[in-house]
Amino acid sequence: MATGYRQITYDGLWSNNIILGQTLALCPTLAVTNTATNGLGMGLATFAVLIMSNLVVSLFRDIITPEVRIPIFVLFIAGIVTIVDMSINAWLHELYKVLGIFIPLIVTNCAILGRAEAFASKNPVRHAIADGFSMGLGFTLVLVVIGGIREIIGHGTLFANASSLLGHSFNFIEMTIIPGYHGFLIMALPPGGFIVLGIILALKQNHEIRKKSRLATVNIEPMLINMESSLS
Amino acid sequence: MNKKSAVEPGYRNKISYHTILLGGTAFVFGALITFAHITTHDDIALRLQEDMLASLHQVLPPAIYDNKPLDDTLTLKPDGPNQAGLKIYRARKAGKIVGVAFEITGTGYGGAIEIIMGVDKDGKILGVRVISHHETPGLGDKIELSKSNWITKFKGLFFGNPKKDKWKVKKDGGYFDQFTGATITPRGVVKAIKHGLELFEKNRSQILGIKTPLKTSLNGTTIFFRRYG
């Protein structure tokens, strides 16, 4: 497993991105991305929990045996999510009113268990945190992109009500892209999520296939030259 | 793992180690969650009370009363054996009740919709707010004040304006607007508010502390017929 920070960042943001690369966590992805703001809220909440769960899993990776690792990871994640949920409710109540609905959903996010299993349990703490950071960031970005596309087509706005999540200094990012738009309902409903996600996945696949074929032609050229020289 | 196994102590393969490890983790996290619950419990209760007060302020304009409705409550007798009694918050001016607020539950597309409504002593709505719901974001959530002003349109209405049989959404032949793409949610809210007004009407004498024994017994009969009829 590659563990350079560059590689970790590239994996998390693009090549092995939770949604685009691993196609995990599709349930929360499709459920909350009807607006960019909702995607951002879910992304940020997942981001925080992912870093914490990677940290804890990595810290105890030498004590945990493979036989019982899965239930222990589940306990870690469920425990962290519950404690985070209670703390935000008690001390950051305004934020809780906005993020509150997303936090319990994180428990169902298999990507967190996936990162615990695939990365944090095999790597030192600092790498595990970096992985949580880049995976969480990549997840958030994709949620915002899907949410943004669905919101623009579905409602004609972008980042509507974002100031209730980020505070009033972020009023400026609330935009009406298409004034007087009556909405395109299917994009706001779950099918819209499937459609947008499908298109994004197809674009990424397409990009990767082109890249691969480009690499292949580059590799073939010297071979051809060799063949030609050996023929002559 | 393979590289380590040469130096790995043998106890790691024993079932007792696994048991203790798993049990220990469960215990530690159980303890942590208990600790978190104890630390946050009072704060959460306080926050919820602040929320309640804030919602009370929205449905009972503070200018019309001078007492503390949060501490001046009355619990109505439950309708059925398994229901909780309705808690009424009473707003008084110089000791006389000028309005009350109470919570009602409607059923929307995604489950329960918790609503708080304020009604003045004559049964006119002072304000309605949705406290919590599970409606589709972007569609059904227009019942929230932060998303749309739909919920404010109930202010000042009563049975008679519109008429009692018009307390429905337009799609069902009633008075109230539904939203594009979401009929079930506003239907549930309107139904719940109508029910709230009916509850107020039915228990008005008890809520306001007016003693009219004949009316109370009559009301009792109505409840009886409605439940078994």
Short mmCIF file of C-alpha atoms in Angstrom, two decimals:
data_model
loop_
_atom_site.label_atom_id
_atom_site.label_comp_id
_atom_site.label_asym_id
_atom_site.label_seq_id
_atom_site.Cartn_x
_atom_site.Cartn_y
_atom_site.Cartn_z
CA MET A 1 0.00 0.00 0.00
CA ALA A 2 1.35 3.37 -0.96
CA THR A 3 1.70 5.63 2.05
CA GLY A 4 3.26 8.86 0.76
CA TYR A 5 1.17 11.92 1.65
CA ARG A 6 0.97 12.81 -2.05
CA GLN A 7 -0.41 9.40 -2.85
CA ILE A 8 -2.84 9.54 0.11
CA THR A 9 -4.15 12.90 -1.07
CA TYR A 10 -4.47 11.80 -4.68
CA ASP A 11 -6.24 8.57 -3.61
CA GLY A 12 -8.71 10.38 -1.38
CA LEU A 13 -9.55 13.20 -3.74
CA TRP A 14 -9.60 11.36 -7.03
CA SER A 15 -8.34 7.90 -7.88
CA ASN A 16 -9.68 6.02 -4.85
CA ASN A 17 -12.33 8.59 -3.88
CA ILE A 18 -14.99 7.10 -1.58
CA ILE A 19 -17.78 7.67 -4.08
CA LEU A 20 -16.01 7.85 -7.44
CA GLY A 21 -13.35 5.21 -6.81
CA GLN A 22 -14.70 2.83 -4.22
CA THR A 23 -18.39 3.53 -4.94
CA LEU A 24 -19.08 3.21 -1.22
CA ALA A 25 -21.45 5.26 0.94
CA LEU A 26 -23.99 5.58 -1.85
CA CYS A 27 -26.92 5.47 0.55
CA PRO A 28 -26.14 8.76 2.34
CA THR A 29 -24.85 10.16 -0.95
CA LEU A 30 -28.11 9.69 -2.79
CA ALA A 31 -30.23 10.58 0.22
CA VAL A 32 -28.83 13.99 1.15
CA THR A 33 -27.46 15.49 -2.04
CA ASN A 34 -30.62 17.21 -3.18
CA THR A 35 -28.98 20.54 -2.41
CA ALA A 36 -25.37 21.64 -2.24
CA THR A 37 -25.83 22.78 1.35
CA ASN A 38 -27.13 19.40 2.47
CA GLY A 39 -24.23 17.71 0.70
CA LEU A 40 -21.82 20.02 2.46
CA GLY A 41 -23.38 19.37 5.87
CA MET A 42 -23.25 15.62 5.43
CA GLY A 43 -19.73 15.85 4.04
CA LEU A 44 -18.41 17.90 6.95
CA ALA A 45 -20.00 15.66 9.57
CA THR A 46 -18.57 12.57 7.89
CA PHE A 47 -15.21 14.28 7.49
CA ALA A 48 -14.91 14.86 11.26
CA VAL A 49 -16.02 11.35 12.21
CA LEU A 50 -13.75 9.75 9.61
CA ILE A 51 -10.64 11.47 10.98
CA MET A 52 -11.54 10.48 14.55
CA SER A 53 -12.34 6.89 13.66
CA ASN A 54 -9.12 6.53 11.63
CA LEU A 55 -7.17 7.96 14.56
CA VAL A 56 -8.67 5.58 17.12
CA VAL A 57 -8.40 2.51 14.88
CA SER A 58 -4.79 3.29 14.04
CA LEU A 59 -3.89 3.90 17.70
CA PHE A 60 -5.14 0.47 18.74
CA ARG A 61 -4.16 -1.42 15.59
CA ASP A 62 -1.47 -3.50 17.36
CA ILE A 63 -3.80 -4.67 20.12
CA ILE A 64 -6.73 -5.64 17.91
CA THR A 65 -6.60 -9.12 16.42
CA PRO A 66 -7.98 -9.87 12.95
CA GLU A 67 -10.61 -12.24 14.38
CA VAL A 68 -12.52 -9.60 16.33
CA ARG A 69 -11.56 -6.48 14.38
CA ILE A 70 -14.88 -5.89 12.60
CA PRO A 71 -17.12 -5.74 15.73
CA ILE A 72 -14.48 -3.63 17.46
CA PHE A 73 -14.36 -1.14 14.58
CA VAL A 74 -18.15 -0.99 14.59
CA LEU A 75 -18.10 -0.27 18.33
CA PHE A 76 -15.49 2.47 17.80
CA ILE A 77 -17.48 4.15 15.06
CA ALA A 78 -20.88 3.85 16.76
CA GLY A 79 -19.37 5.11 20.02
CA ILE A 80 -17.67 8.09 18.40
CA VAL A 81 -20.78 9.04 16.44
CA THR A 82 -22.99 8.83 19.53
CA ILE A 83 -20.62 10.93 21.62
CA VAL A 84 -20.20 13.50 18.85
CA ASP A 85 -23.98 13.63 18.45
CA MET A 86 -24.54 14.30 22.17
CA SER A 87 -21.72 16.85 22.46
CA ILE A 88 -22.87 18.89 19.48
CA ASN A 89 -26.43 18.78 20.78
CA ALA A 90 -25.33 20.08 24.18
CA TRP A 91 -22.67 22.63 23.32
CA LEU A 92 -23.11 23.58 19.68
CA HIS A 93 -26.85 23.51 19.64
CA GLU A 94 -27.31 25.90 16.70
CA LEU A 95 -25.09 23.69 14.56
CA TYR A 96 -26.94 20.63 15.81
CA LYS A 97 -30.22 21.95 14.52
CA VAL A 98 -28.71 21.96 11.03
CA LEU A 99 -26.35 18.98 11.15
CA GLY A 100 -28.39 16.95 13.61
CA ILE A 101 -30.22 14.92 11.00
CA PHE A 102 -26.97 13.93 9.28
CA ILE A 103 -25.02 12.69 12.27
CA PRO A 104 -26.92 9.46 13.06
CA LEU A 105 -26.78 8.65 9.32
CA ILE A 106 -22.99 8.49 9.53
CA VAL A 107 -23.21 5.22 11.43
CA THR A 108 -24.65 3.65 8.29
CA ASN A 109 -21.78 4.98 6.20
CA CYS A 110 -19.78 1.91 5.24
CA ALA A 111 -16.95 4.07 3.93
CA ILE A 112 -15.87 4.79 7.51
CA LEU A 113 -15.64 1.08 8.31
CA GLY A 114 -14.00 0.64 4.92
CA ARG A 115 -11.21 3.12 5.73
CA ALA A 116 -10.74 1.58 9.19
CA GLU A 117 -10.34 -1.85 7.63
CA ALA A 118 -8.40 -0.97 4.49
CA PHE A 119 -6.12 1.77 5.75
CA ALA A 120 -6.16 2.84 9.39
CA SER A 121 -5.68 -0.68 10.79
CA LYS A 122 -2.48 -1.13 8.76
CA ASN A 123 -0.86 2.29 8.91
CA PRO A 124 0.74 4.60 11.49
CA VAL A 125 -1.39 7.27 13.14
CA ARG A 126 -0.17 10.25 11.12
CA HIS A 127 -0.87 8.50 7.85
CA ALA A 128 -4.27 7.34 9.10
CA ILE A 129 -5.19 10.94 9.97
CA ALA A 130 -3.98 12.13 6.57
CA ASP A 131 -6.07 9.42 4.94
CA GLY A 132 -9.14 10.40 6.96
CA PHE A 133 -8.54 14.02 5.97
CA SER A 134 -8.19 13.43 2.24
CA MET A 135 -10.91 10.77 2.04
CA GLY A 136 -13.27 13.01 4.02
CA LEU A 137 -12.42 15.98 1.85
CA GLY A 138 -12.89 13.98 -1.34
CA PHE A 139 -16.24 12.70 -0.08
CA THR A 140 -17.35 16.24 0.84
CA LEU A 141 -16.31 17.63 -2.55
CA VAL A 142 -18.21 14.98 -4.49
CA LEU A 143 -21.31 15.46 -2.30
CA VAL A 144 -21.19 19.22 -2.90
CA VAL A 145 -20.75 18.72 -6.66
CA ILE A 146 -23.64 16.24 -6.91
CA GLY A 147 -25.76 18.40 -4.61
CA GLY A 148 -24.88 21.51 -6.60
CA ILE A 149 -25.83 19.97 -9.94
CA ARG A 150 -29.09 18.62 -8.54
CA GLU A 151 -29.89 21.91 -6.86
CA ILE A 152 -29.26 24.02 -9.95
CA ILE A 153 -31.33 21.76 -12.19
CA GLY A 154 -33.93 20.91 -9.54
CA HIS A 155 -34.47 24.31 -7.93
CA GLY A 156 -32.47 26.85 -9.93
CA THR A 157 -30.48 27.87 -6.84
CA LEU A 158 -27.05 27.06 -5.44
CA PHE A 159 -26.15 26.79 -1.74
CA ALA A 160 -29.63 27.91 -0.67
CA ASN A 161 -29.82 28.22 3.15
CA ALA A 162 -26.06 27.73 3.43
CA SER A 163 -25.85 30.54 5.97
CA SER A 164 -27.78 28.46 8.50
CA LEU A 165 -24.97 25.91 8.30
CA LEU A 166 -21.94 28.19 7.96
CA GLY A 167 -23.08 31.37 9.67
CA HIS A 168 -24.29 34.68 8.28
CA SER A 169 -20.88 35.68 6.96
CA PHE A 170 -21.52 33.11 4.23
CA ASN A 171 -24.69 34.78 2.96
CA PHE A 172 -22.88 35.61 -0.25
CA ILE A 173 -22.59 32.02 -1.44
CA GLU A 174 -26.36 31.64 -1.57
CA MET A 175 -27.12 32.12 -5.23
CA THR A 176 -30.11 32.05 -7.50
CA ILE A 177 -28.74 30.69 -10.74
CA ILE A 178 -31.96 30.67 -12.73
CA PRO A 179 -34.43 33.33 -11.49
CA GLY A 180 -38.10 32.50 -11.72
CA TYR A 181 -37.36 28.82 -12.27
CA HIS A 182 -40.18 26.45 -11.38
CA GLY A 183 -38.03 23.49 -10.55
CA PHE A 184 -37.42 20.13 -12.10
CA LEU A 185 -38.74 17.78 -9.49
CA ILE A 186 -37.05 14.53 -10.45
CA MET A 187 -33.62 16.01 -9.76
CA ALA A 188 -34.59 16.77 -6.18
CA LEU A 189 -35.95 13.25 -5.68
CA PRO A 190 -33.75 10.14 -5.31
CA PRO A 191 -33.76 9.31 -9.06
CA GLY A 192 -31.99 12.61 -9.68
CA GLY A 193 -29.23 11.42 -7.39
CA PHE A 194 -28.83 8.21 -9.37
CA ILE A 195 -28.79 10.09 -12.66
CA VAL A 196 -26.19 12.67 -11.63
CA LEU A 197 -24.02 10.09 -9.86
CA GLY A 198 -24.21 7.81 -12.89
CA ILE A 199 -23.12 10.59 -15.24
CA ILE A 200 -20.22 11.61 -12.99
CA LEU A 201 -19.06 7.99 -12.65
CA ALA A 202 -19.28 7.51 -16.42
CA LEU A 203 -17.22 10.67 -17.03
CA LYS A 204 -14.56 9.47 -14.62
CA GLN A 205 -14.47 6.03 -16.25
CA ASN A 206 -14.20 7.63 -19.65
CA HIS A 207 -11.34 9.82 -18.47
CA GLU A 208 -9.52 6.82 -17.00
CA ILE A 209 -9.96 4.67 -20.10
CA ARG A 210 -8.60 7.46 -22.31
CA LYS A 211 -5.66 7.92 -19.95
CA LYS A 212 -4.94 4.20 -20.02
CA SER A 213 -5.05 3.99 -23.81
CA ARG A 214 -2.81 7.06 -24.05
CA LEU A 215 -0.30 5.39 -21.72
CA ALA A 216 -0.54 2.22 -23.75
CA THR A 217 0.34 3.99 -27.01
CA VAL A 218 3.29 5.64 -25.31
CA ASN A 219 4.52 2.25 -24.18
CA ILE A 220 4.03 0.61 -27.53
CA GLU A 221 6.09 3.16 -29.46
CA PRO A 222 9.53 2.17 -28.14
CA MET A 223 8.60 -1.47 -28.74
CA LEU A 224 7.74 -0.71 -32.34
CA ILE A 225 11.00 1.15 -32.77
CA ASN A 226 12.85 -1.84 -31.31
CA MET A 227 11.03 -4.16 -33.65
CA GLU A 228 11.80 -1.97 -36.61
CA SER A 229 15.46 -1.76 -35.70
CA SER A 230 15.70 -5.47 -35.19
CA LEU A 231 14.02 -6.08 -38.53
CA SER A 232 16.35 -3.87 -40.47
CA MET B 1 0.67 -9.66 10.18
CA ASN B 2 2.81 -12.47 8.80
CA LYS B 3 6.03 -10.63 9.40
CA LYS B 4 5.05 -10.02 12.99
CA SER B 5 3.85 -13.51 13.86
CA ALA B 6 7.38 -14.69 14.68
CA VAL B 7 7.61 -12.27 17.58
CA GLU B 8 3.90 -12.20 18.32
CA PRO B 9 3.02 -13.51 21.76
CA GLY B 10 0.93 -16.67 21.74
CA TYR B 11 -1.89 -15.23 23.81
CA ARG B 12 -3.12 -13.26 20.81
CA ASN B 13 -4.48 -16.42 19.29
CA LYS B 14 -6.40 -17.49 22.38
CA ILE B 15 -10.14 -17.13 22.41
CA SER B 16 -10.00 -15.61 25.90
CA TYR B 17 -7.90 -12.73 24.56
CA HIS B 18 -10.48 -12.06 21.86
CA THR B 19 -13.28 -12.21 24.39
CA ILE B 20 -11.58 -9.82 26.77
CA LEU B 21 -10.63 -7.50 23.91
CA LEU B 22 -14.14 -7.31 22.50
CA GLY B 23 -15.82 -7.22 25.89
CA GLY B 24 -13.33 -4.62 27.10
CA THR B 25 -13.93 -2.40 24.08
CA ALA B 26 -17.68 -2.68 24.54
CA PHE B 27 -17.27 -1.84 28.23
CA VAL B 28 -14.98 1.13 27.61
CA PHE B 29 -17.26 2.59 24.94
CA GLY B 30 -20.32 1.88 27.06
CA ALA B 31 -18.64 3.78 29.88
CA LEU B 32 -17.62 6.63 27.56
CA ILE B 33 -21.14 6.99 26.20
CA THR B 34 -22.59 6.87 29.73
CA PHE B 35 -20.11 9.55 30.76
CA ALA B 36 -20.97 11.65 27.70
CA HIS B 37 -24.67 11.20 28.44
CA ILE B 38 -24.27 12.30 32.06
CA THR B 39 -22.15 15.32 31.08
CA THR B 40 -24.41 16.46 28.28
CA HIS B 41 -27.79 15.50 29.71
CA ASP B 42 -28.45 18.70 31.66
CA ASP B 43 -27.14 20.91 28.89
CA ILE B 44 -29.29 19.17 26.29
CA ALA B 45 -32.35 19.50 28.52
CA LEU B 46 -31.53 23.19 28.96
CA ARG B 47 -31.10 23.68 25.22
CA LEU B 48 -34.41 21.92 24.54
CA GLN B 49 -36.10 24.18 27.06
CA GLU B 50 -34.57 27.23 25.38
CA ASP B 51 -35.84 25.91 22.07
CA MET B 52 -39.27 25.43 23.61
CA LEU B 53 -39.22 28.97 24.94
CA ALA B 54 -38.10 30.28 21.57
CA SER B 55 -40.93 28.42 19.82
CA LEU B 56 -43.38 29.62 22.47
CA HIS B 57 -42.30 33.16 21.70
CA GLN B 58 -43.09 32.60 18.05
CA VAL B 59 -46.60 31.35 18.65
CA LEU B 60 -47.47 33.47 21.67
CA PRO B 61 -46.44 37.09 21.05
CA PRO B 62 -44.64 38.11 24.27
CA ALA B 63 -46.44 41.47 24.25
CA ILE B 64 -49.81 39.96 25.08
CA TYR B 65 -48.88 38.27 28.39
CA ASP B 66 -46.87 38.91 31.52
CA ASN B 67 -46.44 35.47 33.13
CA LYS B 68 -44.13 32.55 32.33
CA PRO B 69 -46.12 30.07 30.22
CA LEU B 70 -43.35 27.46 30.54
CA ASP B 71 -44.14 27.19 34.26
CA ASP B 72 -47.90 27.66 33.95
CA THR B 73 -49.02 24.42 32.42
CA LEU B 74 -52.11 22.26 32.47
CA THR B 75 -52.27 18.69 31.28
CA LEU B 76 -55.49 17.58 29.66
CA LYS B 77 -56.84 14.13 30.36
CA PRO B 78 -55.71 11.74 27.65
CA ASP B 79 -58.21 10.72 24.99
CA GLY B 80 -57.29 7.06 24.94
CA PRO B 81 -55.66 4.71 27.42
CA ASN B 82 -52.24 4.72 25.72
CA GLN B 83 -51.97 8.40 24.94
CA ALA B 84 -50.17 11.04 26.89
CA GLY B 85 -52.22 13.99 28.03
CA LEU B 86 -51.88 17.19 26.08
CA LYS B 87 -49.72 19.74 27.86
CA ILE B 88 -51.10 23.27 27.60
CA TYR B 89 -48.88 26.30 28.21
CA ARG B 90 -51.00 29.17 29.43
CA ALA B 91 -50.24 32.84 28.82
CA ARG B 92 -51.87 35.24 31.26
CA LYS B 93 -52.14 38.98 31.42
CA ALA B 94 -52.83 40.24 34.94
CA GLY B 95 -53.87 36.72 35.95
CA LYS B 96 -56.41 36.21 33.17
CA ILE B 97 -55.69 33.71 30.42
CA VAL B 98 -55.24 35.49 27.10
CA GLY B 99 -53.92 32.59 25.05
CA VAL B 100 -52.50 29.10 25.21
CA ALA B 101 -49.89 27.12 23.31
CA PHE B 102 -49.62 23.39 22.86
CA GLU B 103 -47.83 20.83 20.77
CA ILE B 104 -49.59 18.62 18.29
CA THR B 105 -48.31 15.88 16.04
CA GLY B 106 -49.23 15.54 12.40
CA THR B 107 -48.36 12.79 9.97
CA GLY B 108 -46.46 13.77 6.86
CA TYR B 109 -44.69 11.94 4.09
CA GLY B 110 -41.69 11.00 6.23
CA GLY B 111 -43.40 10.36 9.55
CA ALA B 112 -44.35 12.53 12.48
CA ILE B 113 -44.40 16.31 12.19
CA GLU B 114 -44.14 18.04 15.54
CA ILE B 115 -46.03 21.31 15.58
CA ILE B 116 -46.51 23.97 18.21
CA MET B 117 -49.47 26.28 17.96
CA GLY B 118 -50.72 29.25 19.89
CA VAL B 119 -54.41 30.01 20.18
CA ASP B 120 -56.02 32.99 21.84
CA LYS B 121 -58.91 32.62 24.27
CA ASP B 122 -61.48 32.84 21.47
CA GLY B 123 -59.93 30.08 19.37
CA LYS B 124 -58.09 32.32 16.92
CA ILE B 125 -54.64 31.14 15.88
CA LEU B 126 -51.84 33.34 17.21
CA GLY B 127 -49.13 31.44 15.41
CA VAL B 128 -48.02 28.01 14.24
CA ARG B 129 -44.50 26.63 13.89
CA VAL B 130 -43.10 23.26 12.95
CA ILE B 131 -40.65 22.06 15.58
CA SER B 132 -39.37 18.91 13.92
CA HIS B 133 -40.19 16.81 10.88
CA HIS B 134 -38.72 14.23 8.53
CA GLU B 135 -40.05 15.56 5.25
CA THR B 136 -38.13 15.53 1.98
CA PRO B 137 -35.59 18.37 1.96
CA GLY B 138 -36.35 20.79 -0.84
CA LEU B 139 -39.97 19.68 -1.10
CA GLY B 140 -41.83 19.02 2.11
CA ASP B 141 -39.53 21.15 4.23
CA LYS B 142 -41.27 24.31 3.04
CA ILE B 143 -43.33 23.93 6.21
CA GLU B 144 -40.27 25.30 8.04
CA LEU B 145 -40.22 29.05 8.50
CA SER B 146 -36.59 29.16 7.34
CA LYS B 147 -37.56 27.71 3.95
CA SER B 148 -40.89 29.37 3.25
CA ASN B 149 -43.46 31.64 4.90
CA TRP B 150 -46.26 29.13 4.29
CA ILE B 151 -46.64 28.33 7.99
CA THR B 152 -47.19 32.00 8.88
CA LYS B 153 -50.39 32.12 6.83
CA PHE B 154 -52.29 30.35 9.60
CA LYS B 155 -51.97 33.36 11.88
CA GLY B 156 -55.29 35.00 12.58
CA LEU B 157 -57.38 32.16 11.20
CA PHE B 158 -60.10 30.36 13.15
CA PHE B 159 -63.05 28.04 12.55
CA GLY B 160 -65.27 30.31 10.48
CA ASN B 161 -62.42 31.92 8.59
CA PRO B 162 -62.13 29.72 6.64
CA LYS B 163 -65.15 27.54 7.40
CA LYS B 164 -64.43 24.36 9.28
CA ASP B 165 -64.95 22.11 6.24
CA LYS B 166 -62.46 24.22 4.26
CA TRP B 167 -59.57 23.32 6.59
CA LYS B 168 -57.95 21.21 3.88
CA VAL B 169 -55.40 21.78 1.14
CA LYS B 170 -56.71 23.15 -2.17
CA LYS B 171 -56.19 19.80 -3.86
CA ASP B 172 -58.78 18.31 -1.49
CA GLY B 173 -61.15 21.20 -2.10
CA GLY B 174 -60.02 23.24 0.85
CA TYR B 175 -58.56 26.67 1.53
CA PHE B 176 -54.84 26.05 2.01
CA ASP B 177 -52.09 25.99 -0.60
CA GLN B 178 -50.07 22.85 -1.09
CA PHE B 179 -46.52 22.95 -2.51
CA THR B 180 -45.44 21.88 -5.96
CA GLY B 181 -44.50 18.24 -5.63
CA ALA B 182 -45.55 17.88 -2.03
CA THR B 183 -49.19 17.50 -1.07
CA ILE B 184 -48.92 14.95 1.72
CA THR B 185 -46.83 17.21 3.94
CA PRO B 186 -49.09 20.32 3.93
CA ARG B 187 -52.14 18.04 4.13
CA GLY B 188 -50.70 16.51 7.30
CA VAL B 189 -49.92 19.92 8.77
CA VAL B 190 -53.35 21.36 7.99
CA LYS B 191 -55.04 18.28 9.43
CA ALA B 192 -52.97 18.52 12.60
CA ILE B 193 -53.72 22.22 13.06
CA LYS B 194 -57.42 21.58 12.50
CA HIS B 195 -57.24 18.82 15.08
CA GLY B 196 -55.48 21.22 17.45
CA LEU B 197 -58.26 23.78 17.07
CA GLU B 198 -60.85 21.06 17.63
CA LEU B 199 -59.06 19.99 20.79
CA PHE B 200 -59.07 23.57 21.98
CA GLU B 201 -62.75 23.99 21.15
CA LYS B 202 -63.66 20.75 22.88
CA ASN B 203 -61.69 21.45 26.05
CA ARG B 204 -62.03 25.22 26.01
CA SER B 205 -63.81 25.50 29.35
CA GLN B 206 -61.23 23.34 31.09
CA ILE B 207 -58.29 25.09 29.43
CA LEU B 208 -59.55 28.54 30.28
CA GLY B 209 -60.81 27.47 33.70
CA ILE B 210 -64.48 28.27 33.00
CA LYS B 211 -66.85 26.12 35.01
CA THR B 212 -69.68 24.83 32.83
CA PRO B 213 -70.36 21.28 34.06
CA LEU B 214 -73.14 20.54 31.52
CA LYS B 215 -70.89 21.28 28.56
CA THR B 216 -68.08 19.12 29.94
CA SER B 217 -70.32 16.09 30.23
CA LEU B 218 -71.63 16.68 26.74
CA ASN B 219 -68.08 16.77 25.48
CA GLY B 220 -67.42 13.54 27.27
CA THR B 221 -70.20 11.91 25.28
CA THR B 222 -68.78 13.18 22.02
CA ILE B 223 -65.42 11.62 22.81
CA PHE B 224 -67.18 8.40 23.74
CA PHE B 225 -69.01 8.16 20.45
CA ARG B 226 -65.98 9.13 18.41
CA ARG B 227 -63.87 6.42 19.98
CA TYR B 228 -66.29 3.56 19.64
CA GLY B 229 -68.55 4.68 16.84
#
